Amino acid sequence: VNSSTTIGGLAKRIIDALNPTSSKMKYNDMENYLKFIGDDDEKYDYVCGFKRGGISHCNHPGKHNESVAGIDITSQYPTALKFMKIPTGDSEWVFDYDKSKYGYYQITNLKWDNDYKFRPICKAQDRKNGESLNWTTDWEEDTSTFVDSEMLKYCIKYLGLVSFDVINGLVSDYYLKGSALFGKYVKVLFAEKAHQDTLKGTDEFNNAYREVCKLLVSWLKTLQNIFK
């Protein structure tokens, strides 16, 4: 732990150690993953635009008379890192939607078959002017948003998205499961933390060790951003 200045830096070092790149290896998930962006600055900047904030418990700032709390069964980030589909392999720019591809799209003119206000996607914000995400977006005709291919499929299948126009997209024919890159990291930390929980109340319990495991798991959101 003392070998890194931040917990996020240590987390990335662990991931790199678990996924070594080597020309001697016949196939390596990390190497294939890196092909999606390669050395292309335009692709890198495009994918960075898809780092979005999460859904807030409260939609409006101001005074609140009651506390708002959620039940945290387990973090969504470890689950996402194990089961998400990561675009991998050579990527290409597109201007039409293809459900057989994996990657990222900027879309506009979204049409829905219902009037739900609260959705897991929102309009693209003006980051230069510090515009915050609005999760109760009014989907006017020219409203645009950034969305990955799996979220787009989800909106079409479950949330009533019936049509949209593609501004641009960066996609590939291939994907890998998040567990290929992050599985060992997530499973080991969860197992160690769970083991320490069983030792509470005994001389074998190491609270500092448990807290380090918890911190590393909690920084998985940062890892998602780093590896995007």
mmCIF file of C-alpha atoms in Angstrom:
data_model
loop_
_atom_site.group_PDB
_atom_site.id
_atom_site.type_symbol
_atom_site.label_atom_id
_atom_site.label_comp_id
_atom_site.label_asym_id
_atom_site.label_seq_id
_atom_site.Cartn_x
_atom_site.Cartn_y
_atom_site.Cartn_z
ATOM 1 C CA VAL A 1 0.000 0.000 0.000
ATOM 2 C CA ASN A 2 2.839 2.406 0.832
ATOM 3 C CA SER A 3 4.318 1.951 -2.654
ATOM 4 C CA SER A 4 1.729 4.304 -4.219
ATOM 5 C CA THR A 5 0.771 7.862 -3.358
ATOM 6 C CA THR A 6 -2.958 7.288 -3.945
ATOM 7 C CA ILE A 7 -5.329 4.345 -3.552
ATOM 8 C CA GLY A 8 -6.383 4.837 -7.188
ATOM 9 C CA GLY A 9 -2.778 4.634 -8.342
ATOM 10 C CA LEU A 10 -2.292 1.426 -6.403
ATOM 11 C CA ALA A 11 -5.482 -0.037 -7.869
ATOM 12 C CA LYS A 12 -4.252 0.626 -11.403
ATOM 13 C CA ARG A 13 -0.859 -0.916 -10.613
ATOM 14 C CA ILE A 14 -2.591 -4.067 -9.412
ATOM 15 C CA ILE A 15 -4.712 -4.254 -12.575
ATOM 16 C CA ASP A 16 -1.630 -3.770 -14.756
ATOM 17 C CA ALA A 17 0.180 -6.533 -12.854
ATOM 18 C CA LEU A 18 -2.752 -8.900 -13.307
ATOM 19 C CA ASN A 19 -2.893 -8.176 -17.058
ATOM 20 C CA PRO A 20 0.696 -8.070 -18.317
ATOM 21 C CA THR A 21 1.296 -7.163 -21.962
ATOM 22 C CA SER A 22 3.853 -9.320 -23.691
ATOM 23 C CA SER A 23 4.706 -9.901 -27.349
ATOM 24 C CA LYS A 24 5.402 -13.537 -26.438
ATOM 25 C CA MET A 25 1.750 -14.123 -25.525
ATOM 26 C CA LYS A 26 -0.397 -15.525 -28.305
ATOM 27 C CA TYR A 27 -3.493 -13.649 -27.130
ATOM 28 C CA ASN A 28 -3.945 -11.146 -24.353
ATOM 29 C CA ASP A 29 -7.169 -9.440 -23.334
ATOM 30 C CA MET A 30 -5.452 -6.216 -22.335
ATOM 31 C CA GLU A 31 -3.589 -5.925 -25.639
ATOM 32 C CA ASN A 32 -6.770 -6.590 -27.604
ATOM 33 C CA TYR A 33 -8.672 -4.077 -25.460
ATOM 34 C CA LEU A 34 -6.096 -1.369 -26.178
ATOM 35 C CA LYS A 35 -6.583 -1.825 -29.917
ATOM 36 C CA PHE A 36 -9.989 -0.148 -29.672
ATOM 37 C CA ILE A 37 -8.354 3.258 -29.222
ATOM 38 C CA GLY A 38 -4.746 2.526 -30.160
ATOM 39 C CA ASP A 39 -2.643 5.676 -30.546
ATOM 40 C CA ASP A 40 -5.498 7.710 -32.031
ATOM 41 C CA ASP A 41 -5.982 10.951 -30.046
ATOM 42 C CA GLU A 42 -9.347 11.623 -31.695
ATOM 43 C CA LYS A 43 -10.705 8.248 -30.579
ATOM 44 C CA TYR A 44 -9.295 8.773 -27.086
ATOM 45 C CA ASP A 45 -10.964 12.174 -26.723
ATOM 46 C CA TYR A 46 -14.235 10.766 -28.050
ATOM 47 C CA VAL A 47 -14.363 7.909 -25.554
ATOM 48 C CA CYS A 48 -13.411 10.261 -22.693
ATOM 49 C CA GLY A 49 -16.615 12.164 -23.432
ATOM 50 C CA PHE A 50 -18.607 9.147 -22.255
ATOM 51 C CA LYS A 51 -17.439 9.391 -18.646
ATOM 52 C CA ARG A 52 -20.704 10.465 -17.047
ATOM 53 C CA GLY A 53 -21.804 11.141 -13.482
ATOM 54 C CA GLY A 54 -24.211 8.789 -11.749
ATOM 55 C CA ILE A 55 -27.870 9.264 -10.900
ATOM 56 C CA SER A 56 -28.367 11.558 -7.909
ATOM 57 C CA HIS A 57 -30.782 10.687 -5.095
ATOM 58 C CA CYS A 58 -32.191 14.198 -5.342
ATOM 59 C CA ASN A 59 -33.031 16.007 -8.577
ATOM 60 C CA HIS A 60 -33.126 19.555 -7.195
ATOM 61 C CA PRO A 61 -30.731 21.509 -4.948
ATOM 62 C CA GLY A 62 -32.057 23.371 -1.942
ATOM 63 C CA LYS A 63 -33.558 22.697 1.475
ATOM 64 C CA HIS A 64 -34.931 19.248 2.269
ATOM 65 C CA ASN A 65 -37.014 18.448 5.298
ATOM 66 C CA GLU A 66 -36.239 14.723 5.357
ATOM 67 C CA SER A 67 -33.109 12.750 4.724
ATOM 68 C CA VAL A 68 -32.826 10.718 1.544
ATOM 69 C CA ALA A 69 -31.018 7.418 1.941
ATOM 70 C CA GLY A 70 -30.508 4.340 -0.191
ATOM 71 C CA ILE A 71 -29.852 0.770 0.892
ATOM 72 C CA ASP A 72 -26.356 -0.239 -0.228
ATOM 73 C CA ILE A 73 -26.450 -4.022 -0.599
ATOM 74 C CA THR A 74 -23.193 -4.098 -2.541
ATOM 75 C CA SER A 75 -21.429 -1.626 -4.787
ATOM 76 C CA GLN A 76 -22.584 -1.359 -8.390
ATOM 77 C CA TYR A 77 -19.028 -0.801 -9.606
ATOM 78 C CA PRO A 78 -17.602 -4.261 -8.823
ATOM 79 C CA THR A 79 -20.707 -5.798 -10.412
ATOM 80 C CA ALA A 80 -20.292 -3.660 -13.523
ATOM 81 C CA LEU A 81 -16.594 -4.453 -13.796
ATOM 82 C CA LYS A 82 -17.322 -8.191 -13.702
ATOM 83 C CA PHE A 83 -20.281 -8.336 -16.086
ATOM 84 C CA MET A 84 -20.068 -5.332 -18.437
ATOM 85 C CA LYS A 85 -19.264 -5.785 -22.124
ATOM 86 C CA ILE A 86 -16.145 -3.853 -23.133
ATOM 87 C CA PRO A 87 -15.650 -2.930 -26.817
ATOM 88 C CA THR A 88 -12.385 -4.416 -27.971
ATOM 89 C CA GLY A 89 -10.351 -4.966 -31.111
ATOM 90 C CA ASP A 90 -10.027 -2.603 -34.063
ATOM 91 C CA SER A 91 -12.645 0.180 -34.039
ATOM 92 C CA GLU A 92 -14.202 2.284 -36.793
ATOM 93 C CA TRP A 93 -16.207 5.496 -37.073
ATOM 94 C CA VAL A 94 -19.856 5.062 -38.066
ATOM 95 C CA PHE A 95 -22.895 7.280 -38.678
ATOM 96 C CA ASP A 96 -25.631 4.652 -38.445
ATOM 97 C CA TYR A 97 -26.714 2.309 -35.667
ATOM 98 C CA ASP A 98 -25.836 -1.374 -35.950
ATOM 99 C CA LYS A 99 -27.078 -3.565 -33.113
ATOM 100 C CA SER A 100 -24.417 -6.181 -33.883
ATOM 101 C CA LYS A 101 -21.602 -3.739 -33.032
ATOM 102 C CA TYR A 102 -20.118 -2.791 -29.655
ATOM 103 C CA GLY A 103 -18.988 0.688 -28.698
ATOM 104 C CA TYR A 104 -20.236 4.236 -28.240
ATOM 105 C CA TYR A 105 -22.717 6.529 -29.966
ATOM 106 C CA GLN A 106 -23.789 10.141 -29.822
ATOM 107 C CA ILE A 107 -27.467 10.222 -30.754
ATOM 108 C CA THR A 108 -30.179 12.851 -31.143
ATOM 109 C CA ASN A 109 -33.907 13.193 -31.935
ATOM 110 C CA LEU A 110 -34.830 10.467 -29.460
ATOM 111 C CA LYS A 111 -38.478 9.373 -29.640
ATOM 112 C CA TRP A 112 -40.141 7.388 -26.833
ATOM 113 C CA ASP A 113 -43.458 5.557 -26.629
ATOM 114 C CA ASN A 114 -44.075 6.805 -23.060
ATOM 115 C CA ASP A 115 -43.671 9.989 -21.035
ATOM 116 C CA TYR A 116 -41.303 8.732 -18.319
ATOM 117 C CA LYS A 117 -39.242 11.603 -16.906
ATOM 118 C CA PHE A 118 -36.601 9.635 -15.063
ATOM 119 C CA ARG A 119 -34.319 7.506 -17.254
ATOM 120 C CA PRO A 120 -30.767 6.106 -16.943
ATOM 121 C CA ILE A 121 -29.589 8.460 -19.708
ATOM 122 C CA CYS A 122 -29.774 12.238 -19.950
ATOM 123 C CA LYS A 123 -28.935 14.994 -22.383
ATOM 124 C CA ALA A 124 -25.323 15.800 -23.227
ATOM 125 C CA GLN A 125 -24.163 18.589 -20.932
ATOM 126 C CA ASP A 126 -22.000 21.594 -21.818
ATOM 127 C CA ARG A 127 -18.915 20.723 -19.789
ATOM 128 C CA LYS A 128 -17.020 23.884 -20.711
ATOM 129 C CA ASN A 129 -19.694 25.966 -18.988
ATOM 130 C CA GLY A 130 -19.938 23.632 -16.012
ATOM 131 C CA GLU A 131 -23.419 22.382 -16.884
ATOM 132 C CA SER A 132 -24.653 19.629 -14.552
ATOM 133 C CA LEU A 133 -26.347 16.439 -15.698
ATOM 134 C CA ASN A 134 -30.135 16.651 -15.725
ATOM 135 C CA TRP A 135 -31.604 13.197 -15.178
ATOM 136 C CA THR A 136 -35.169 14.388 -15.832
ATOM 137 C CA THR A 137 -34.428 15.513 -19.365
ATOM 138 C CA ASP A 138 -37.247 16.781 -21.574
ATOM 139 C CA TRP A 139 -36.441 15.011 -24.816
ATOM 140 C CA GLU A 140 -37.015 17.818 -27.282
ATOM 141 C CA GLU A 141 -36.426 17.158 -30.956
ATOM 142 C CA ASP A 142 -32.764 18.187 -31.100
ATOM 143 C CA THR A 143 -31.693 16.891 -27.674
ATOM 144 C CA SER A 144 -28.568 14.744 -27.909
ATOM 145 C CA THR A 145 -26.909 12.291 -25.553
ATOM 146 C CA PHE A 146 -23.881 10.028 -25.291
ATOM 147 C CA VAL A 147 -24.698 6.356 -24.842
ATOM 148 C CA ASP A 148 -22.843 3.060 -25.090
ATOM 149 C CA SER A 149 -24.191 0.251 -27.259
ATOM 150 C CA GLU A 150 -25.422 -1.879 -24.332
ATOM 151 C CA MET A 151 -27.350 0.975 -22.700
ATOM 152 C CA LEU A 152 -28.839 1.788 -26.090
ATOM 153 C CA LYS A 153 -30.062 -1.800 -26.469
ATOM 154 C CA TYR A 154 -31.504 -1.627 -22.952
ATOM 155 C CA CYS A 155 -33.435 1.575 -23.714
ATOM 156 C CA ILE A 156 -34.840 0.062 -26.909
ATOM 157 C CA LYS A 157 -35.884 -3.202 -25.245
ATOM 158 C CA TYR A 158 -37.200 -1.980 -21.891
ATOM 159 C CA LEU A 159 -37.672 1.789 -21.810
ATOM 160 C CA GLY A 160 -39.634 2.507 -24.967
ATOM 161 C CA LEU A 161 -36.997 4.113 -27.190
ATOM 162 C CA VAL A 162 -38.540 3.723 -30.649
ATOM 163 C CA SER A 163 -36.302 5.873 -32.868
ATOM 164 C CA PHE A 164 -33.244 8.159 -32.894
ATOM 165 C CA ASP A 165 -30.634 9.599 -35.242
ATOM 166 C CA VAL A 166 -26.936 8.827 -34.958
ATOM 167 C CA ILE A 167 -24.618 11.836 -34.982
ATOM 168 C CA ASN A 168 -21.530 9.622 -34.870
ATOM 169 C CA GLY A 169 -20.229 6.457 -33.267
ATOM 170 C CA LEU A 170 -17.069 4.488 -32.548
ATOM 171 C CA VAL A 171 -17.672 0.738 -32.667
ATOM 172 C CA SER A 172 -16.083 -2.677 -33.052
ATOM 173 C CA ASP A 173 -17.220 -6.166 -34.009
ATOM 174 C CA TYR A 174 -15.950 -7.614 -30.742
ATOM 175 C CA TYR A 175 -16.229 -7.297 -26.968
ATOM 176 C CA LEU A 176 -14.896 -8.990 -23.875
ATOM 177 C CA LYS A 177 -16.514 -9.465 -20.501
ATOM 178 C CA GLY A 178 -15.285 -7.146 -17.780
ATOM 179 C CA SER A 179 -14.253 -10.158 -15.714
ATOM 180 C CA ALA A 180 -11.447 -10.845 -18.208
ATOM 181 C CA LEU A 181 -9.685 -7.665 -17.063
ATOM 182 C CA PHE A 182 -11.079 -7.082 -13.579
ATOM 183 C CA GLY A 183 -12.284 -10.511 -12.372
ATOM 184 C CA LYS A 184 -9.250 -11.463 -10.310
ATOM 185 C CA TYR A 185 -9.094 -8.002 -8.759
ATOM 186 C CA VAL A 186 -12.760 -7.937 -7.748
ATOM 187 C CA LYS A 187 -13.028 -11.546 -6.564
ATOM 188 C CA VAL A 188 -9.872 -11.477 -4.442
ATOM 189 C CA LEU A 189 -10.756 -8.207 -2.698
ATOM 190 C CA PHE A 190 -14.343 -9.255 -2.045
ATOM 191 C CA ALA A 191 -13.189 -12.633 -0.702
ATOM 192 C CA GLU A 192 -10.602 -11.064 1.627
ATOM 193 C CA LYS A 193 -13.051 -8.484 2.950
ATOM 194 C CA ALA A 194 -15.691 -11.177 3.504
ATOM 195 C CA HIS A 195 -13.145 -13.364 5.302
ATOM 196 C CA GLN A 196 -12.235 -10.547 7.668
ATOM 197 C CA ASP A 197 -15.928 -10.033 8.422
ATOM 198 C CA THR A 198 -16.119 -13.624 9.664
ATOM 199 C CA LEU A 199 -13.203 -12.930 12.052
ATOM 200 C CA LYS A 200 -14.773 -9.941 13.819
ATOM 201 C CA GLY A 201 -14.675 -10.368 17.588
ATOM 202 C CA THR A 202 -11.570 -12.584 17.463
ATOM 203 C CA ASP A 203 -7.842 -11.875 17.830
ATOM 204 C CA GLU A 204 -7.341 -12.753 14.152
ATOM 205 C CA PHE A 205 -9.470 -9.846 12.931
ATOM 206 C CA ASN A 206 -7.351 -7.225 11.148
ATOM 207 C CA ASN A 207 -9.441 -4.094 10.735
ATOM 208 C CA ALA A 208 -6.738 -2.146 8.879
ATOM 209 C CA TYR A 209 -6.413 -4.957 6.332
ATOM 210 C CA ARG A 210 -10.185 -5.075 5.895
ATOM 211 C CA GLU A 211 -10.350 -1.314 5.358
ATOM 212 C CA VAL A 212 -7.650 -1.446 2.669
ATOM 213 C CA CYS A 213 -9.646 -4.116 0.809
ATOM 214 C CA LYS A 214 -12.766 -1.994 1.149
ATOM 215 C CA LEU A 215 -10.980 1.120 -0.110
ATOM 216 C CA LEU A 216 -9.593 -0.670 -3.158
ATOM 217 C CA VAL A 217 -13.043 -1.993 -4.045
ATOM 218 C CA SER A 218 -14.567 1.448 -3.515
ATOM 219 C CA TRP A 219 -12.136 2.940 -6.037
ATOM 220 C CA LEU A 220 -13.428 0.718 -8.819
ATOM 221 C CA LYS A 221 -15.317 3.706 -10.246
ATOM 222 C CA THR A 222 -11.963 5.407 -10.789
ATOM 223 C CA LEU A 223 -10.676 2.277 -12.511
ATOM 224 C CA GLN A 224 -13.627 2.334 -14.888
ATOM 225 C CA ASN A 225 -12.702 5.871 -15.903
ATOM 226 C CA ILE A 226 -8.989 5.069 -16.153
ATOM 227 C CA PHE A 227 -9.556 2.121 -18.460
ATOM 228 C CA LYS A 228 -12.018 4.025 -20.637
#
